[in-house]
Every structure is written in structure tokens, then in C-alpha cells.
Amino acid sequence: MLTDPENPFEEWAREVRAASLKDAQIKCEAISSGIPLTEVLSVSQETVTPYEGTYRFICWFRGEITENGNDDD
């Protein structure tokens, strides 16, 4: 979850495969929980025909941009 909505942020998407929208939402939440200051904006289904029992979903994320102090490269 974002701590300060006034801070700069970035949005991005990631594809997941799941058997249902509920399963896709769980996978998206698991991804966001591993990235600090990130939240799931939405989950959208991309395919209507299953492939090996799963559909393709897109997770849409928003995360705060933070200074990590490792920009010495």
C-alpha cells in the first residue's frame, strides 16, 4: 500500500496465468506483497480460451518511487 499518495509513483503491469479471476487476484496480491510500497490497481483477463486449464491475466500495479541510496552505478 502507498504511504503518501503525493509522492511520485510509477505504474506497471505483469502477466500471470490462473484458472480464475479470483486466483489471478491472489497471485497479483502475492507479487505486490514482495515489493515495498506497491499496490494492485486492478486485474484484467486477457484471454477467453483456456490454455492447459489457465487463462492469461494482467496485473496492474502502482508503486511509490523511493530513494534507495544505491544509485552509485
mmCIF file of C-alpha atoms in Angstrom:
data_model
loop_
_atom_site.group_PDB
_atom_site.id
_atom_site.type_symbol
_atom_site.label_atom_id
_atom_site.label_comp_id
_atom_site.label_asym_id
_atom_site.label_seq_id
_atom_site.Cartn_x
_atom_site.Cartn_y
_atom_site.Cartn_z
ATOM 1 C CA MET A 1 0.000 0.000 0.000
ATOM 2 C CA LEU A 2 1.210 3.502 -0.754
ATOM 3 C CA THR A 3 2.178 5.555 2.272
ATOM 4 C CA ASP A 4 1.922 9.014 0.717
ATOM 5 C CA PRO A 5 -0.209 9.492 -2.398
ATOM 6 C CA GLU A 6 1.563 12.823 -3.032
ATOM 7 C CA ASN A 7 4.932 11.087 -3.589
ATOM 8 C CA PRO A 8 5.959 10.279 -7.153
ATOM 9 C CA PHE A 9 4.857 6.851 -8.314
ATOM 10 C CA GLU A 10 5.142 4.533 -11.262
ATOM 11 C CA GLU A 11 2.640 2.130 -12.743
ATOM 12 C CA TRP A 12 3.386 -1.149 -14.470
ATOM 13 C CA ALA A 13 1.804 -4.426 -15.497
ATOM 14 C CA ARG A 14 2.756 -8.080 -15.220
ATOM 15 C CA GLU A 15 1.188 -11.138 -16.831
ATOM 16 C CA VAL A 16 0.052 -14.103 -14.729
ATOM 17 C CA ARG A 17 -1.700 -17.340 -15.626
ATOM 18 C CA ALA A 18 -4.535 -18.576 -13.440
ATOM 19 C CA ALA A 19 -7.665 -20.731 -13.560
ATOM 20 C CA SER A 20 -9.966 -17.876 -12.453
ATOM 21 C CA LEU A 21 -10.067 -14.149 -11.754
ATOM 22 C CA LYS A 22 -10.007 -14.879 -8.020
ATOM 23 C CA ASP A 23 -6.836 -16.980 -8.398
ATOM 24 C CA ALA A 24 -5.267 -14.245 -10.538
ATOM 25 C CA GLN A 25 -6.067 -11.614 -7.891
ATOM 26 C CA ILE A 26 -4.395 -13.784 -5.245
ATOM 27 C CA LYS A 27 -1.287 -14.106 -7.435
ATOM 28 C CA CYS A 28 -1.206 -10.348 -8.072
ATOM 29 C CA GLU A 29 -1.502 -9.609 -4.346
ATOM 30 C CA ALA A 30 1.347 -12.032 -3.660
ATOM 31 C CA ILE A 31 3.524 -10.202 -6.189
ATOM 32 C CA SER A 32 2.744 -6.796 -4.666
ATOM 33 C CA SER A 33 3.392 -8.016 -1.132
ATOM 34 C CA GLY A 34 7.002 -8.721 -2.114
ATOM 35 C CA ILE A 35 7.575 -5.178 -3.402
ATOM 36 C CA PRO A 36 7.554 -2.405 -0.759
ATOM 37 C CA LEU A 37 5.061 0.459 -1.159
ATOM 38 C CA THR A 38 3.203 -1.261 -4.010
ATOM 39 C CA GLU A 39 -0.499 -1.857 -4.506
ATOM 40 C CA VAL A 40 -2.607 -3.738 -7.048
ATOM 41 C CA LEU A 41 -4.713 -1.318 -9.077
ATOM 42 C CA SER A 42 -6.667 -3.942 -10.993
ATOM 43 C CA VAL A 43 -6.584 -7.347 -12.629
ATOM 44 C CA SER A 44 -7.891 -7.867 -16.156
ATOM 45 C CA GLN A 45 -8.465 -11.059 -18.111
ATOM 46 C CA GLU A 46 -6.677 -11.125 -21.462
ATOM 47 C CA THR A 47 -7.768 -14.484 -22.925
ATOM 48 C CA VAL A 48 -11.180 -16.149 -23.119
ATOM 49 C CA THR A 49 -9.944 -19.564 -24.223
ATOM 50 C CA PRO A 50 -8.038 -21.576 -21.609
ATOM 51 C CA TYR A 51 -4.608 -22.978 -22.350
ATOM 52 C CA GLU A 52 -3.800 -26.051 -20.270
ATOM 53 C CA GLY A 53 -6.577 -25.076 -17.860
ATOM 54 C CA THR A 54 -5.483 -21.478 -17.259
ATOM 55 C CA TYR A 55 -6.215 -18.049 -18.660
ATOM 56 C CA ARG A 56 -3.894 -15.095 -19.114
ATOM 57 C CA PHE A 57 -4.483 -12.153 -16.783
ATOM 58 C CA ILE A 58 -2.733 -8.803 -16.464
ATOM 59 C CA CYS A 59 -1.952 -7.401 -13.009
ATOM 60 C CA TRP A 60 -1.792 -3.601 -12.922
ATOM 61 C CA PHE A 61 0.403 -2.175 -10.152
ATOM 62 C CA ARG A 62 1.302 1.234 -8.710
ATOM 63 C CA GLY A 63 4.340 1.772 -6.512
ATOM 64 C CA GLU A 64 5.973 4.727 -4.826
ATOM 65 C CA ILE A 65 9.323 5.799 -6.177
ATOM 66 C CA THR A 66 11.792 5.825 -3.291
ATOM 67 C CA GLU A 67 15.421 6.773 -2.943
ATOM 68 C CA ASN A 68 17.298 3.572 -2.175
ATOM 69 C CA GLY A 69 20.775 5.082 -1.912
ATOM 70 C CA ASN A 70 22.247 2.589 -4.382
ATOM 71 C CA ASP A 71 22.470 4.886 -7.410
ATOM 72 C CA ASP A 72 26.298 4.886 -7.467
ATOM 73 C CA ASP A 73 26.480 2.948 -10.767
#
